[in-house]
Amino acid sequence: MTEKADIKSMHLTELTAFVTQAGEKPFRAKQLYQWMHQKLSETIDGMTNLSTGFRETLKQETTYTVLRPVNVQVSRQDGTRKYLFSLDDGNVIESVLMHYKFGNSVCVSSQAGCRMGCKFCASAGEDFARNLSAAEMLEQVYGIMRDTGERISHVVVMGIGEPLDNYDNLLRFIRLLTDENGLHISQRNLTVSTCGLVPQMYRLADEKLSITLALSLHAATQEKREALMPVAGAYDLRETVDACRYYFEQTGRRITFEYALVAGENDSMADAFSLASLIFGMNCHVNLIPVNPVRGSRFAQPDLETARAFQNKLEKNGIHVTIRREMGRDIDAACGQLRKRYMEEQGKGRWIP
Ligand code: SAH
């Protein structure tokens, strides 16, 4: 059996070729595209300006990806909404909606599971299942919009998975999400976070997009980074920071460095000094994230005083830095935790939200 066409992952040009091959006029492709990416139609039957015959063909010959929430947790503290979506093959993924002064932001997963194995992360040690298709990434945003009726202005690819380990689908997702015939979210409002897959960082820089690249740094010496992140063993710290410099040169977009503060591991004044030296003079922003304690892990957050002192040390060296406000603390919004709990409970034959 040949694989069914994944129409929601197609660019308009590809969809046009597909539609004409099916014997329809080319303008039908644009109508179909708008049903999928602007009106966010949940069914093919709902696409009322397409003929019933064509709708039947689509139903039989294509995959029409729609994500529906299995579970939604709402934070009583700040209204953050955490979604568990099920995929057609039974896998589950997480996405989060956060409300900020500048707009609503959705945090999207790029893979079902992750292969990177960062020591402090809830998704490490979980089974890696597979890459998500572009449609499955888009549908996390669309599904949340259908559920809340709220406009989404910002998207961050910081959920489960390593986006640059799913490069081609990620690129499709970016182009579809920012396309003027779709939701037309500004590329400037899109952030992709990577643990530092250097060759793909160069490739992304050469695409000359205006998205923000965030690098999960988490340590400022090779030795400390290797202790936290296995990927650091494959790509040297200097080489990784050089790739960030190249990204800025090619795109003019300031790099964000994410740095999870872990008590006693990377939060000393000496660590702050190493970090300041490593990125001194770069056009960048540092996001300090008090590490989110993951069940069964030994990592703990430093106290606020230590975090502030770390921040001050960087600021004194002329570095832009913020301490990330934690959203949805009460609903384990640290990515991966809901999926992890689901998998554990499902393994025991039960799932209690
Ligand atoms: N794989 C990508 C994107 C997903 S993780 C990456 O590594 O960047 C999104 C961010 O959350 C990364 O910066 C990651 O290091 C961080 N993160 C993971 N677990 C965390 C935890 N327990 N506490 C704080 N940040 C965490």
Coordinates of N, CA, C and O in Angstrom, one line a residue, residues 7-8 10-39 47 49-51 54 58 64 176 179 181-182:
I7 N -1.7 15.9 3.6 CA -2.0 17.2 2.9 C -1.7 18.4 3.8 O -1.4 19.5 3.3
K8 N -1.8 18.3 5.1 CA -1.6 19.4 6.0 C -0.2 19.8 6.1 O 0.2 20.9 6.6
M10 N 1.8 19.9 3.5 CA 2.2 20.3 2.1 C 2.2 21.9 2.0 O 1.3 22.5 2.5
H11 N 3.3 22.3 1.3 CA 3.3 23.8 0.9 C 2.2 24.0 -0.2 O 1.8 23.0 -0.9
L12 N 1.8 25.2 -0.4 CA 0.7 25.5 -1.3 C 1.1 25.0 -2.7 O 0.2 24.4 -3.4
T13 N 2.3 25.1 -3.1 CA 2.7 24.7 -4.5 C 2.6 23.2 -4.6 O 2.1 22.7 -5.6
E14 N 2.9 22.4 -3.5 CA 2.8 21.0 -3.6 C 1.3 20.6 -3.6 O 0.9 19.6 -4.3
L15 N 0.5 21.3 -2.8 CA -0.9 21.0 -2.7 C -1.6 21.2 -4.1 O -2.4 20.5 -4.5
T16 N -1.1 22.3 -4.8 CA -1.6 22.6 -6.1 C -1.4 21.4 -7.0 O -2.2 21.0 -7.8
A17 N -0.1 20.9 -7.0 CA 0.2 19.8 -7.9 C -0.7 18.6 -7.5 O -1.2 17.9 -8.4
F18 N -0.9 18.4 -6.2 CA -1.7 17.2 -5.8 C -3.1 17.3 -6.2 O -3.7 16.4 -6.7
V19 N -3.7 18.5 -6.1 CA -5.1 18.8 -6.4 C -5.3 18.7 -7.9 O -6.3 18.1 -8.3
T20 N -4.4 19.2 -8.7 CA -4.6 19.1 -10.2 C -4.5 17.6 -10.7 O -5.2 17.2 -11.6
Q21 N -3.6 16.9 -10.0 CA -3.5 15.5 -10.3 C -4.7 14.7 -10.0 O -5.1 13.8 -10.7
A22 N -5.5 15.2 -9.0 CA -6.7 14.6 -8.7 C -7.9 15.1 -9.6 O -9.0 14.7 -9.4
G23 N -7.5 15.9 -10.6 CA -8.5 16.3 -11.6 C -9.3 17.6 -11.2 O -10.3 17.9 -11.9
E24 N -8.8 18.3 -10.2 CA -9.5 19.5 -9.8 C -8.8 20.7 -10.4 O -7.6 20.7 -10.7
K25 N -9.5 21.9 -10.4 CA -8.8 23.1 -10.8 C -7.8 23.6 -9.8 O -8.0 23.4 -8.6
P26 N -6.7 24.2 -10.3 CA -5.7 24.7 -9.3 C -6.2 25.5 -8.2 O -5.7 25.4 -7.0
F27 N -7.2 26.4 -8.4 CA -7.7 27.3 -7.3 C -8.3 26.5 -6.1 O -8.4 27.0 -5.0
R28 N -8.6 25.3 -6.4 CA -9.2 24.4 -5.3 C -8.1 24.2 -4.2 O -8.4 24.0 -3.0
A29 N -6.9 24.2 -4.6 CA -5.8 24.0 -3.7 C -5.8 25.1 -2.6 O -5.6 24.9 -1.4
K30 N -6.0 26.4 -3.1 CA -5.9 27.5 -2.2 C -7.1 27.4 -1.2 O -7.0 27.7 0.0
Q31 N -8.3 27.0 -1.7 CA -9.4 26.9 -0.9 C -9.2 25.8 0.2 O -9.4 26.0 1.4
L32 N -8.6 24.7 -0.2 CA -8.3 23.6 0.7 C -7.3 24.1 1.8 O -7.4 23.8 3.0
Y33 N -6.3 24.8 1.3 CA -5.2 25.3 2.2 C -5.8 26.2 3.2 O -5.5 26.2 4.4
Q34 N -6.7 27.1 2.8 CA -7.3 28.0 3.7 C -8.2 27.3 4.7 O -8.2 27.7 5.9
W35 N -8.9 26.3 4.3 CA -9.7 25.5 5.3 C -8.8 24.9 6.3 O -9.1 24.8 7.5
M36 N -7.6 24.4 5.9 CA -6.7 23.8 6.8 C -6.0 24.8 7.7 O -5.9 24.6 8.9
H37 N -5.5 25.8 7.1 CA -4.5 26.7 7.8 C -5.0 28.0 8.3 O -4.4 28.8 9.0
Q38 N -6.2 28.4 7.8 CA -6.8 29.7 8.3 C -8.1 29.4 9.1 O -8.3 29.9 10.2
K39 N -9.0 28.6 8.5 CA -10.3 28.3 9.2 C -10.1 27.2 10.2 O -11.0 26.9 11.0
M47 N -15.7 21.4 4.7 CA -15.1 22.3 3.7 C -16.1 22.5 2.6 O -16.0 21.9 1.5
N49 N -17.2 24.6 0.4 CA -17.1 25.1 -1.0 C -16.3 24.1 -1.9 O -16.1 24.4 -3.1
L50 N -16.0 22.9 -1.4 CA -15.4 21.9 -2.3 C -16.5 20.9 -2.6 O -17.4 20.6 -1.8
S51 N -16.4 20.3 -3.8 CA -17.5 19.4 -4.2 C -17.5 18.1 -3.3 O -16.5 17.8 -2.8
F54 N -15.0 15.6 -4.5 CA -13.6 15.9 -4.1 C -13.3 15.6 -2.7 O -12.3 15.1 -2.3
L58 N -10.6 13.2 -1.0 CA -9.7 13.6 0.1 C -9.8 12.6 1.3 O -8.8 12.3 1.9
Y64 N -5.6 13.4 7.1 CA -6.0 14.7 7.5 C -5.7 14.8 9.1 O -6.5 14.3 9.9
L176 N 5.1 27.0 6.9 CA 3.6 26.9 6.9 C 3.0 27.8 8.0 O 2.0 28.5 7.7
D179 N 3.3 31.5 6.8 CA 2.9 31.7 5.5 C 1.7 32.7 5.5 O 0.8 32.6 6.3
N181 N -0.8 32.8 3.5 CA -2.1 32.1 3.3 C -2.5 31.3 4.5 O -3.5 30.6 4.4
G182 N -1.7 31.2 5.5 CA -2.0 30.5 6.7 C -2.3 31.4 7.9 O -2.8 32.5 7.7

